[in-house]
Amino acid sequence: MSLPPSELIPNPTDNPDVIEAMNLSITRIDEDVIEVPSMAAMGLNTWFKLIFFAIILGSASAYDPGWFTEDGKPGAAYEAIHYMFFWEEYLQSNFDRAEDKDNLGYTTIGTPYDEYMAGMLKRHGRGIVAGVFFIGLIVVPWFLLNIAVANPYRIDRKRRIMYTWIKGSFVCIQFPTNTEDPLQLVEAHIPKRNSAKEPYNMDGPLNIWLPIPSKQKNGGLSLGANCAIARSVVRGQAYYLRDFINDFLTNPDPKWLDQLGPKHKPKYVNYLDYIQYHFARLQFLPQFPFKKRKTEKAIEAFMKNPRTKLYPDYLPYA
């Protein structure tokens, strides 16, 4: 690991301002377990939410039931969905308007009722395609709002493991006890920039490898809270995360752990970044990434034969 940049605050686990800011990146689950989000996932979730609002705002007029227009005419989506369910009433009302009052059952041009209705149905159909399309335009955006692309990562200091669920598979590794840098096992790496003027990526995630048994290879993953779409909510977050997690795993009484709590705005995070951070986390339906019984069962199975090494065939960080 390269030397940290000089602008980092020294001894971050003892600094109340850094602890306050890192509270956005670390969630305390219980006395021995903390949770860190996937920075890449938060970025993707932000994109999904942007698409949600773009669809909702862009098609808002189509869902007007007629309350907000001067002529009281409903929007295209509202009318299409209503037609799909009540197409017979629409066709009947059309026939009623065209019916010859002096010759009931026939139109003014002499078309009988059955022939008229069959022709109208052939021309206009039952509206199923349009109705389903607009129903999808309602359902899909709400799915985008509430979807969670990837699970966060949990670190259990009592069992000295780091784990998550990836596409239904339990992924876990156990840290060694005889080191002051347990994260070295997962190749915890702060990415560099290509610029000679700024070689350190102060806005990047803390990248790690975790062994994925279902694929028989290691997966490159990113830790940290996202701000906007491509940068961390706290500048230097990756460096601080490394210190905090190592301290959590090696120190029997990390002082900062008790200071984790509600995600209020820290002193050194600007309001726009804080708003964007919560925007990435916005959702109305609850997520259950770690079902307690299922996860505990997976951990128990893992602890019978814990994995303490990465797969040998992978590309290490430069």
C-alpha positions as a Python dict, from the first residue, in 0.01 Angstrom:
ca = {
    (1, 'M'): (0, 0, 0),
    (2, 'S'): (135, 345, -93),
    (3, 'L'): (190, 621, 156),
    (4, 'P'): (-124, 825, 236),
    (5, 'P'): (-153, 1181, 105),
    (6, 'S'): (-44, 1458, 339),
    (7, 'E'): (-388, 1628, 355),
    (8, 'L'): (-540, 1338, 551),
    (9, 'I'): (-618, 1404, 915),
    (10, 'P'): (-380, 1197, 1131),
    (11, 'N'): (-515, 940, 1379),
    (12, 'P'): (-868, 952, 1234),
    (13, 'T'): (-1013, 705, 1485),
    (14, 'D'): (-934, 957, 1760),
    (15, 'N'): (-1066, 1261, 1574),
    (16, 'P'): (-1431, 1352, 1657),
    (17, 'D'): (-1480, 1537, 1326),
    (18, 'V'): (-1367, 1238, 1120),
    (19, 'I'): (-1576, 1003, 1333),
    (20, 'E'): (-1880, 1224, 1275),
    (21, 'A'): (-1824, 1218, 899),
    (22, 'M'): (-1748, 846, 885),
    (23, 'N'): (-2081, 782, 1053),
    (24, 'L'): (-2227, 819, 703),
    (25, 'S'): (-2016, 526, 580),
    (26, 'I'): (-2042, 292, 880),
    (27, 'T'): (-2357, 162, 1045),
    (28, 'R'): (-2343, -14, 1379),
    (29, 'I'): (-2555, -332, 1378),
    (30, 'D'): (-2467, -446, 1729),
    (31, 'E'): (-2170, -452, 1965),
    (32, 'D'): (-1962, -675, 1740),
    (33, 'V'): (-2096, -609, 1389),
    (34, 'I'): (-2071, -304, 1164),
    (35, 'E'): (-2199, -254, 809),
    (36, 'V'): (-2043, -62, 519),
    (37, 'P'): (-2234, 7, 195),
    (38, 'S'): (-2118, -76, -154),
    (39, 'M'): (-2010, 250, -316),
    (40, 'A'): (-2065, 117, -669),
    (41, 'A'): (-2414, 2, -574),
    (42, 'M'): (-2503, 340, -428),
    (43, 'G'): (-2393, 501, -753),
    (44, 'L'): (-2613, 268, -959),
    (45, 'N'): (-2904, 321, -722),
    (46, 'T'): (-2864, 695, -776),
    (47, 'W'): (-2895, 646, -1153),
    (48, 'F'): (-3210, 437, -1105),
    (49, 'K'): (-3365, 709, -891),
    (50, 'L'): (-3277, 973, -1150),
    (51, 'I'): (-3452, 760, -1414),
    (52, 'F'): (-3752, 723, -1180),
    (53, 'F'): (-3797, 1097, -1138),
    (54, 'A'): (-3735, 1159, -1509),
    (55, 'I'): (-4016, 917, -1602),
    (56, 'I'): (-4255, 1038, -1332),
    (57, 'L'): (-4204, 1409, -1403),
    (58, 'G'): (-4187, 1361, -1780),
    (59, 'S'): (-4514, 1168, -1795),
    (60, 'A'): (-4702, 1344, -1515),
    (61, 'S'): (-4951, 1511, -1752),
    (62, 'A'): (-5043, 1172, -1902),
    (63, 'Y'): (-5177, 1059, -1564),
    (64, 'D'): (-5395, 1364, -1502),
    (65, 'P'): (-5752, 1236, -1444),
    (66, 'G'): (-5881, 1569, -1572),
    (67, 'W'): (-5859, 1763, -1247),
    (68, 'F'): (-5581, 1992, -1365),
    (69, 'T'): (-5693, 2079, -1719),
    (70, 'E'): (-5938, 2350, -1816),
    (71, 'D'): (-6149, 2119, -2033),
    (72, 'G'): (-6143, 1836, -1776),
    (73, 'K'): (-6006, 1590, -2031),
    (74, 'P'): (-5802, 1303, -1874),
    (75, 'G'): (-5445, 1236, -1974),
    (76, 'A'): (-5346, 974, -2230),
    (77, 'A'): (-5234, 714, -1973),
    (78, 'Y'): (-5543, 750, -1758),
    (79, 'E'): (-5769, 721, -2060),
    (80, 'A'): (-5582, 423, -2209),
    (81, 'I'): (-5593, 224, -1883),
    (82, 'H'): (-5959, 308, -1830),
    (83, 'Y'): (-6042, 206, -2189),
    (84, 'M'): (-5869, -131, -2144),
    (85, 'F'): (-6102, -221, -1857),
    (86, 'F'): (-6418, -56, -1989),
    (87, 'W'): (-6383, -81, -2367),
    (88, 'E'): (-6741, -215, -2403),
    (89, 'E'): (-6878, 99, -2239),
    (90, 'Y'): (-6671, 318, -2474),
    (91, 'L'): (-6801, 138, -2783),
    (92, 'Q'): (-7158, 141, -2648),
    (93, 'S'): (-7146, 515, -2588),
    (94, 'N'): (-7020, 566, -2944),
    (95, 'F'): (-7308, 362, -3080),
    (96, 'D'): (-7555, 554, -2864),
    (97, 'R'): (-7437, 877, -3023),
    (98, 'A'): (-7456, 731, -3375),
    (99, 'E'): (-7791, 550, -3330),
    (100, 'D'): (-8090, 655, -3537),
    (101, 'K'): (-8357, 753, -3287),
    (102, 'D'): (-8628, 670, -3537),
    (103, 'N'): (-8482, 326, -3612),
    (104, 'L'): (-8340, 185, -3291),
    (105, 'G'): (-8065, -73, -3328),
    (106, 'Y'): (-7928, 95, -3641),
    (107, 'T'): (-7704, 392, -3703),
    (108, 'T'): (-7816, 693, -3905),
    (109, 'I'): (-7654, 538, -4214),
    (110, 'G'): (-7831, 206, -4160),
    (111, 'T'): (-7552, -1, -4002),
    (112, 'P'): (-7696, -260, -3760),
    (113, 'Y'): (-7577, -272, -3401),
    (114, 'D'): (-7376, -598, -3427),
    (115, 'E'): (-7200, -489, -3744),
    (116, 'Y'): (-7121, -146, -3601),
    (117, 'M'): (-6977, -292, -3276),
    (118, 'A'): (-6769, -550, -3465),
    (119, 'G'): (-6625, -278, -3689),
    (120, 'M'): (-6543, -51, -3395),
    (121, 'L'): (-6377, -339, -3209),
    (122, 'K'): (-6171, -425, -3517),
    (123, 'R'): (-6057, -64, -3561),
    (124, 'H'): (-5994, 29, -3196),
    (125, 'G'): (-5937, -309, -3031),
    (126, 'R'): (-5963, -372, -2659),
    (127, 'G'): (-5676, -139, -2577),
    (128, 'I'): (-5473, -412, -2406),
    (129, 'V'): (-5134, -311, -2550),
    (130, 'A'): (-5171, 57, -2465),
    (131, 'G'): (-5320, -20, -2123),
    (132, 'V'): (-5044, -265, -2025),
    (133, 'F'): (-4780, -21, -2153),
    (134, 'F'): (-4903, 260, -1933),
    (135, 'I'): (-4947, 29, -1633),
    (136, 'G'): (-4584, -72, -1686),
    (137, 'L'): (-4492, 295, -1700),
    (138, 'I'): (-4637, 322, -1350),
    (139, 'V'): (-4492, 2, -1202),
    (140, 'V'): (-4139, 5, -1348),
    (141, 'P'): (-4037, 350, -1215),
    (142, 'W'): (-4144, 254, -861),
    (143, 'F'): (-3940, -62, -897),
    (144, 'L'): (-3640, 153, -995),
    (145, 'L'): (-3698, 372, -690),
    (146, 'N'): (-3700, 83, -444),
    (147, 'I'): (-3448, -155, -597),
    (148, 'A'): (-3120, -219, -415),
    (149, 'V'): (-2853, -325, -664),
    (150, 'A'): (-2612, -486, -418),
    (151, 'N'): (-2600, -567, -51),
    (152, 'P'): (-2372, -386, 193),
    (153, 'Y'): (-2081, -564, 362),
    (154, 'R'): (-2076, -669, 725),
    (155, 'I'): (-1771, -708, 947),
    (156, 'D'): (-1805, -925, 1257),
    (157, 'R'): (-1511, -869, 1493),
    (158, 'K'): (-1611, -1147, 1733),
    (159, 'R'): (-1589, -1414, 1462),
    (160, 'R'): (-1336, -1203, 1265),
    (161, 'I'): (-1524, -1239, 939),
    (162, 'M'): (-1638, -1016, 656),
    (163, 'Y'): (-1942, -1128, 462),
    (164, 'T'): (-2225, -1036, 227),
    (165, 'W'): (-2478, -1192, -10),
    (166, 'I'): (-2405, -1171, -383),
    (167, 'K'): (-2683, -1289, -616),
    (168, 'G'): (-2813, -1533, -357),
    (169, 'S'): (-2467, -1671, -270),
    (170, 'F'): (-2309, -1621, 71),
    (171, 'V'): (-1961, -1472, 41),
    (172, 'C'): (-1734, -1469, 345),
    (173, 'I'): (-1370, -1466, 457),
    (174, 'Q'): (-1208, -1492, 800),
    (175, 'F'): (-934, -1251, 904),
    (176, 'P'): (-612, -1360, 1073),
    (177, 'T'): (-546, -1279, 1439),
    (178, 'N'): (-172, -1220, 1432),
    (179, 'T'): (-163, -893, 1237),
    (180, 'E'): (-231, -524, 1289),
    (181, 'D'): (-359, -497, 931),
    (182, 'P'): (-628, -764, 882),
    (183, 'L'): (-755, -591, 567),
    (184, 'Q'): (-432, -684, 394),
    (185, 'L'): (-585, -1030, 353),
    (186, 'V'): (-853, -896, 118),
    (187, 'E'): (-603, -671, -63),
    (188, 'A'): (-776, -355, 65),
    (189, 'H'): (-662, -94, -182),
    (190, 'I'): (-706, 279, -230),
    (191, 'P'): (-713, 338, -608),
    (192, 'K'): (-468, 582, -760),
    (193, 'R'): (-532, 850, -1018),
    (194, 'N'): (-340, 866, -1343),
    (195, 'S'): (-270, 1235, -1297),
    (196, 'A'): (83, 1322, -1188),
    (197, 'K'): (-52, 1629, -1007),
    (198, 'E'): (-296, 1423, -800),
    (199, 'P'): (-178, 1062, -772),
    (200, 'Y'): (-421, 979, -491),
    (201, 'N'): (-791, 920, -551),
    (202, 'M'): (-932, 1104, -251),
    (203, 'D'): (-1289, 1052, -372),
    (204, 'G'): (-1266, 682, -455),
    (205, 'P'): (-1389, 374, -268),
    (206, 'L'): (-1192, 129, -59),
    (207, 'N'): (-1150, -158, -303),
    (208, 'I'): (-1121, -517, -179),
    (209, 'W'): (-1131, -874, -304),
    (210, 'L'): (-1365, -1137, -162),
    (211, 'P'): (-1366, -1504, -266),
    (212, 'I'): (-1687, -1605, -445),
    (213, 'P'): (-1720, -1984, -415),
    (214, 'S'): (-2004, -2009, -668),
    (215, 'K'): (-1772, -1869, -937),
    (216, 'Q'): (-1447, -2015, -800),
    (217, 'K'): (-1279, -1677, -822),
    (218, 'N'): (-1233, -1351, -637),
    (219, 'G'): (-1465, -1057, -687),
    (220, 'G'): (-1344, -699, -685),
    (221, 'L'): (-1576, -496, -460),
    (222, 'S'): (-1596, -136, -339),
    (223, 'L'): (-1669, -8, 11),
    (224, 'G'): (-1791, 336, 110),
    (225, 'A'): (-2082, 577, 99),
    (226, 'N'): (-2146, 746, -235),
    (227, 'C'): (-2212, 1112, -301),
    (228, 'A'): (-2358, 1221, -634),
    (229, 'I'): (-2270, 934, -868),
    (230, 'A'): (-1896, 883, -884),
    (231, 'R'): (-1733, 1012, -566),
    (232, 'S'): (-1731, 946, -195),
    (233, 'V'): (-1942, 1146, 46),
    (234, 'V'): (-1635, 1212, 262),
    (235, 'R'): (-1307, 1315, 100),
    (236, 'G'): (-1039, 1063, 190),
    (237, 'Q'): (-1309, 815, 287),
    (238, 'A'): (-1118, 508, 163),
    (239, 'Y'): (-815, 585, 383),
    (240, 'Y'): (-1030, 649, 689),
    (241, 'L'): (-1240, 337, 627),
    (242, 'R'): (-926, 126, 622),
    (243, 'D'): (-814, 270, 956),
    (244, 'F'): (-1159, 237, 1111),
    (245, 'I'): (-1215, -125, 1006),
    (246, 'N'): (-867, -234, 1108),
    (247, 'D'): (-915, -60, 1443),
    (248, 'F'): (-1251, -232, 1481),
    (249, 'L'): (-1095, -574, 1419),
    (250, 'T'): (-781, -531, 1631),
    (251, 'N'): (-886, -301, 1915),
    (252, 'P'): (-1104, -471, 2182),
    (253, 'D'): (-1258, -134, 2268),
    (254, 'P'): (-1267, 105, 1971),
    (255, 'K'): (-1375, 441, 2118),
    (256, 'W'): (-1547, 559, 1799),
    (257, 'L'): (-1788, 265, 1788),
    (258, 'D'): (-2020, 415, 2053),
    (259, 'Q'): (-2038, 740, 1855),
    (260, 'L'): (-2211, 580, 1557),
    (261, 'G'): (-2575, 680, 1543),
    (262, 'P'): (-2830, 873, 1334),
    (263, 'K'): (-2703, 989, 994),
    (264, 'H'): (-2708, 1364, 1060),
    (265, 'K'): (-2506, 1612, 859),
    (266, 'P'): (-2142, 1615, 975),
    (267, 'K'): (-1937, 1931, 1015),
    (268, 'Y'): (-1709, 1865, 717),
    (269, 'V'): (-1971, 1750, 465),
    (270, 'N'): (-2147, 2019, 262),
    (271, 'Y'): (-2524, 2027, 233),
    (272, 'L'): (-2535, 1937, -137),
    (273, 'D'): (-2326, 1625, -79),
    (274, 'Y'): (-2542, 1535, 221),
    (275, 'I'): (-2862, 1572, 18),
    (276, 'Q'): (-2720, 1360, -264),
    (277, 'Y'): (-2612, 1098, -10),
    (278, 'H'): (-2969, 1062, 114),
    (279, 'F'): (-3100, 1074, -243),
    (280, 'A'): (-2893, 761, -319),
    (281, 'R'): (-3052, 591, -15),
    (282, 'L'): (-3407, 703, -95),
    (283, 'Q'): (-3664, 423, -109),
    (284, 'F'): (-4012, 362, 30),
    (285, 'L'): (-4012, -17, 56),
    (286, 'P'): (-3791, -176, 325),
    (287, 'Q'): (-3497, -390, 217),
    (288, 'F'): (-3394, -707, 398),
    (289, 'P'): (-3046, -791, 265),
    (290, 'F'): (-2949, -1000, 567),
    (291, 'K'): (-3231, -1228, 675),
    (292, 'K'): (-3126, -1319, 1026),
    (293, 'R'): (-3198, -1692, 1029),
    (294, 'K'): (-3067, -1753, 677),
    (295, 'T'): (-2750, -1548, 738),
    (296, 'E'): (-2674, -1710, 1075),
    (297, 'K'): (-2717, -2052, 920),
    (298, 'A'): (-2474, -1959, 642),
    (299, 'I'): (-2221, -1823, 893),
    (300, 'E'): (-2243, -2140, 1105),
    (301, 'A'): (-2175, -2352, 798),
    (302, 'F'): (-1884, -2128, 700),
    (303, 'M'): (-1726, -2136, 1048),
    (304, 'K'): (-1704, -2517, 1036),
    (305, 'N'): (-1450, -2478, 755),
    (306, 'P'): (-1358, -2108, 735),
    (307, 'R'): (-1184, -1971, 431),
    (308, 'T'): (-878, -1766, 521),
    (309, 'K'): (-728, -1710, 175),
    (310, 'L'): (-828, -1561, -156),
    (311, 'Y'): (-829, -1769, -469),
    (312, 'P'): (-477, -1771, -617),
    (313, 'D'): (-585, -1686, -972),
    (314, 'Y'): (-662, -1313, -972),
    (315, 'L'): (-505, -983, -1078),
    (316, 'P'): (-361, -806, -772),
    (317, 'Y'): (-375, -430, -750),
    (318, 'A'): (-73, -237, -868),
}
